[in-house]
PDB file of C-alpha atoms in Angstrom:
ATOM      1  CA  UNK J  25      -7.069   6.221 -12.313  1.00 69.00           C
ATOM      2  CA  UNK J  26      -7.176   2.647 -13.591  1.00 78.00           C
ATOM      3  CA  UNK J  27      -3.711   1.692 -13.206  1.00 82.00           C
ATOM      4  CA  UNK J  28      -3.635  -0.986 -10.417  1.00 89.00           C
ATOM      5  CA  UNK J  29      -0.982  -1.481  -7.737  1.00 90.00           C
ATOM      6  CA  UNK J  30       0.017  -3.174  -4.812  1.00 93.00           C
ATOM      7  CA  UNK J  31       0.854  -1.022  -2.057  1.00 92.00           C
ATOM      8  CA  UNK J  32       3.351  -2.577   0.860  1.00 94.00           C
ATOM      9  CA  UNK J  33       4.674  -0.345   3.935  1.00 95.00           C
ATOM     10  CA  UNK J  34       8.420  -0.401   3.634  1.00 95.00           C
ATOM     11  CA  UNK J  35       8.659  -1.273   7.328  1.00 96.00           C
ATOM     12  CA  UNK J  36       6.871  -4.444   6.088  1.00 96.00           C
ATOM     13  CA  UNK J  37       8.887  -5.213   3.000  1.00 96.00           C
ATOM     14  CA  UNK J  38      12.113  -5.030   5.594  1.00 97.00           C
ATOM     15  CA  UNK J  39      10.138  -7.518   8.104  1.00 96.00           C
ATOM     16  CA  UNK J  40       9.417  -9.740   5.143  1.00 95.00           C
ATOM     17  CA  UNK J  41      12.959  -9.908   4.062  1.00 93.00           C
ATOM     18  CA  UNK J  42      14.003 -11.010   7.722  1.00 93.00           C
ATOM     19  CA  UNK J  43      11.530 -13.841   7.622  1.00 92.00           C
ATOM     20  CA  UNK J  44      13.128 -14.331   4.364  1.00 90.00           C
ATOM     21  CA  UNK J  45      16.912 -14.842   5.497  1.00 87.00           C
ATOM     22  CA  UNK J  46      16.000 -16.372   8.674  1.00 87.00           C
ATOM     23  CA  UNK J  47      14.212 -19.038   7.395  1.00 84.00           C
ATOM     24  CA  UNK J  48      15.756 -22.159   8.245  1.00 69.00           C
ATOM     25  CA  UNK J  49      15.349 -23.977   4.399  1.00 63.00           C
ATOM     26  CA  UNK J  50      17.587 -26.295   3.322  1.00 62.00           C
ATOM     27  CA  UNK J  51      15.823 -26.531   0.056  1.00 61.00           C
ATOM     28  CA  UNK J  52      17.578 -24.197  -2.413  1.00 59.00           C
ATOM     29  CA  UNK J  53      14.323 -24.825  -5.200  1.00 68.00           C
ATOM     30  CA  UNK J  54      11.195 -22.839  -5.292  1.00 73.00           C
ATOM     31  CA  UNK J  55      13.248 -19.931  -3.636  1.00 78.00           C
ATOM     32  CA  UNK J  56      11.233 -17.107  -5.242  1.00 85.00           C
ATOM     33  CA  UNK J  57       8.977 -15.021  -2.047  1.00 90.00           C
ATOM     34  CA  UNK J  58       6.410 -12.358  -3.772  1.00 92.00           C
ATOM     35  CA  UNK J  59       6.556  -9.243  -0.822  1.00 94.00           C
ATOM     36  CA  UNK J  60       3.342  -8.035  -1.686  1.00 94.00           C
ATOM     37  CA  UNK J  61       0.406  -6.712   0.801  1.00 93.00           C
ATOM     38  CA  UNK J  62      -2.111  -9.230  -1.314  1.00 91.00           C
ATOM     39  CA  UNK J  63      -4.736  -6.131  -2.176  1.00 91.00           C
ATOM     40  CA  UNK J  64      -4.585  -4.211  -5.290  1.00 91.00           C
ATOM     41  CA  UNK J  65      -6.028  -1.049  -5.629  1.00 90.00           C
ATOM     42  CA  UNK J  66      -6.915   1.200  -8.456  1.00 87.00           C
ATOM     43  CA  UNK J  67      -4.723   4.160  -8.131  1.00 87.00           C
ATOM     44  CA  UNK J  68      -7.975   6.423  -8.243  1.00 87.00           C
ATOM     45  CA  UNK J  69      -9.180   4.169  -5.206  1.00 88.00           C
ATOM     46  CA  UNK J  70      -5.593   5.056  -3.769  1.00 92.00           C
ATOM     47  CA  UNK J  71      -6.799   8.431  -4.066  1.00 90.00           C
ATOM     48  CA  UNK J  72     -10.300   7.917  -2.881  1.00 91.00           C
ATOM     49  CA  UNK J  73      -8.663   6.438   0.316  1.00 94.00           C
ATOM     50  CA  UNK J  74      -5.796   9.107   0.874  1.00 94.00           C
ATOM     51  CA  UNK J  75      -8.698  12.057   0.424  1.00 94.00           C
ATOM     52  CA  UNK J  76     -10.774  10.052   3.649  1.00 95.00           C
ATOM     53  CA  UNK J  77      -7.238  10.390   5.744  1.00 96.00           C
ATOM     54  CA  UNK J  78      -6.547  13.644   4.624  1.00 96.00           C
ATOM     55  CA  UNK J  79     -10.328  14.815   5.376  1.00 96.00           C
ATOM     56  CA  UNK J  80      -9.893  12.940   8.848  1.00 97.00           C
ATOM     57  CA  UNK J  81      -7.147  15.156   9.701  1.00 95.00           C
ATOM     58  CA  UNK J  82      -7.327  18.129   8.568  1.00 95.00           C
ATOM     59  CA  UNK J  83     -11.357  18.578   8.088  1.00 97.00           C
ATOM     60  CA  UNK J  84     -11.048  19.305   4.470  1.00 96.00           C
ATOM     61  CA  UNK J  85     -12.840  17.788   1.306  1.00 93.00           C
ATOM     62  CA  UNK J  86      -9.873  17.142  -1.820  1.00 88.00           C
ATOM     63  CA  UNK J  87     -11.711  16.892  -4.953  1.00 85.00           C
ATOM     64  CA  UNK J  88     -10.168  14.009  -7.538  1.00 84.00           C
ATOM     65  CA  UNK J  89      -9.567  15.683 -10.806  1.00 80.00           C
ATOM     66  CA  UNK J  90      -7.742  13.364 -13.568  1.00 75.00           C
ATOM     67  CA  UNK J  91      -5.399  14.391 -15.578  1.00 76.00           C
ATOM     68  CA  UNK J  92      -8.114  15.356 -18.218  1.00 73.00           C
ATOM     69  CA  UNK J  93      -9.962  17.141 -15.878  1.00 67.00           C
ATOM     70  CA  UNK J  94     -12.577  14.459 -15.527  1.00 63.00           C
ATOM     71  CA  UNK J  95     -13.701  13.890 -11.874  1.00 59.00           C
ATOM     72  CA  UNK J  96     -14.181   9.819 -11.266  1.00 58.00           C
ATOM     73  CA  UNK J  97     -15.971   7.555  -9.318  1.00 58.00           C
ATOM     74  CA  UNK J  98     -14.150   5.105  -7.330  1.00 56.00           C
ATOM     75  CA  UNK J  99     -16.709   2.894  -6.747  1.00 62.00           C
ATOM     76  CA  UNK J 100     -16.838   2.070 -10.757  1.00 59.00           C
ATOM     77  CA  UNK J 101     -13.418   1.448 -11.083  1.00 58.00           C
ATOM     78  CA  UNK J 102     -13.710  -1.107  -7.864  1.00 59.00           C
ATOM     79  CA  UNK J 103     -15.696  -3.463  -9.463  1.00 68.00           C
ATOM     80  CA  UNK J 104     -12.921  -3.996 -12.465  1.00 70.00           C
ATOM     81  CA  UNK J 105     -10.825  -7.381 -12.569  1.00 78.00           C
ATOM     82  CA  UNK J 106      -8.264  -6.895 -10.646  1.00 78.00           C
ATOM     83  CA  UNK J 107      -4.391  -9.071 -10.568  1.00 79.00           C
ATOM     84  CA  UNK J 108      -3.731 -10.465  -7.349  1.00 81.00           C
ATOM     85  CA  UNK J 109      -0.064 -11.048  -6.445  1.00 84.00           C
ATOM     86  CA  UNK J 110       0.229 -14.312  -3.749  1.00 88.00           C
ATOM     87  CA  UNK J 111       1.983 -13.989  -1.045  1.00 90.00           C
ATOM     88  CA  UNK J 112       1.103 -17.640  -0.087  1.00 92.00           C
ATOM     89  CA  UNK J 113       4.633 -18.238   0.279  1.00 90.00           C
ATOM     90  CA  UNK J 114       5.808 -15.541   2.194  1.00 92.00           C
ATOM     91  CA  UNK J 115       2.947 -15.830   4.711  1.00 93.00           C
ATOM     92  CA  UNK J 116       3.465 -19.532   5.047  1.00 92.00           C
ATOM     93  CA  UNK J 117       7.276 -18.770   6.825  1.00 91.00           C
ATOM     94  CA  UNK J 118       5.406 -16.558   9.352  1.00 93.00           C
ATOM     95  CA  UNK J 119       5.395 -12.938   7.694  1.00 95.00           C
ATOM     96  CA  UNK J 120       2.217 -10.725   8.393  1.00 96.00           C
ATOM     97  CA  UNK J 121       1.140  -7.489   7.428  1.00 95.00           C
ATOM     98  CA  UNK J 122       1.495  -4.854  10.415  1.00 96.00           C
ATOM     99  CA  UNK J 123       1.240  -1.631   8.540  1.00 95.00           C
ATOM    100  CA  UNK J 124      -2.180  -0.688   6.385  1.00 94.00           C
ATOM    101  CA  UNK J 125      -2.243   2.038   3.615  1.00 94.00           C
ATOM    102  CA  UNK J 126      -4.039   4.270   6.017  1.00 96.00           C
ATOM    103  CA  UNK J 127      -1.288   4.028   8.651  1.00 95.00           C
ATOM    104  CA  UNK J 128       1.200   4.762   5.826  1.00 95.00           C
ATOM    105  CA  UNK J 129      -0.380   8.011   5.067  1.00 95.00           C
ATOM    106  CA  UNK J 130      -1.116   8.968   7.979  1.00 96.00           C
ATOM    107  CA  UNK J 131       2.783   8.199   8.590  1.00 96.00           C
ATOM    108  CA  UNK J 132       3.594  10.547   5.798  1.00 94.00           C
ATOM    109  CA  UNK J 133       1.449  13.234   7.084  1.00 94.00           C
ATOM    110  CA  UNK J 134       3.228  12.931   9.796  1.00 95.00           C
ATOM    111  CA  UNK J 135       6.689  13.531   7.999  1.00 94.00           C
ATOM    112  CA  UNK J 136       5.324  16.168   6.187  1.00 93.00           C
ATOM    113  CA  UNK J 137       4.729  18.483   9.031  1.00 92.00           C
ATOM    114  CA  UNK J 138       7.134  17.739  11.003  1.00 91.00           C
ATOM    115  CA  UNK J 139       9.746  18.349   8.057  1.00 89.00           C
ATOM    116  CA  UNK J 140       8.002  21.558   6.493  1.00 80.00           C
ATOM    117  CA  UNK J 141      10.396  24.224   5.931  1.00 71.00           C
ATOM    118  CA  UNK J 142       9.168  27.714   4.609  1.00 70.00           C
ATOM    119  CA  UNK J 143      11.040  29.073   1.296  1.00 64.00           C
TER     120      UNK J 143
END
């Protein structure tokens, strides 16, 4: 679970690429835009957070088992040093977040059911 990452809704990654071409730059330097959501997350925190959604739907507790059967504590590997990628840039030609990791979830969720096909 220690494994950090950060985690940007694709809808935002395609606004962020927008603000991107329809930038009106004449510079052709310092091109380079880092599409990133600006929060890293441990992916047991990832899990921590996707066990509160699914508990929020469907009313039932997940347990977090690693790989080698250990069960972990979030809040331990939250206090870690963490990389931060800037999206100073990005932000500074307009682009905002409009999509959280919950809402992506709870986006998948979504899929999910409405996709499920018995086998």
């Amino acid at each position: 679970g220690t494994p950090q990452r950060d985690f940007i809704h694709g809808n935002d990654v395609c606004q962020a690429i927008l603000k991107i071409i329809y930038h009106d730059s004449k510079r052709q330097e310092n091109n380079i835009y880092h599409i990133s959501s600006g929060v890293t997350l441990t992916l047991l925190e990832i899990a921590e957070i996707l066990k509160e959604v699914y508990f929020s739907r469907y009313k039932q507790n997940l347990p977090i088992v690693t790989p080698d059967k250990v069960i972990c504590n979030a809040e331990t590997l939250s206090k870690m040093e963490k990389y931060q990628i800037s999206n100073k840039r990005i932000r500074e030609i307009g682009f905002e977040l409009q999509y959280d990791l919950r809402t992506g979830m709870n986006e998948l969720f979504d899929y999910l059911e409405g996709n499920y096909v018995k086998i």
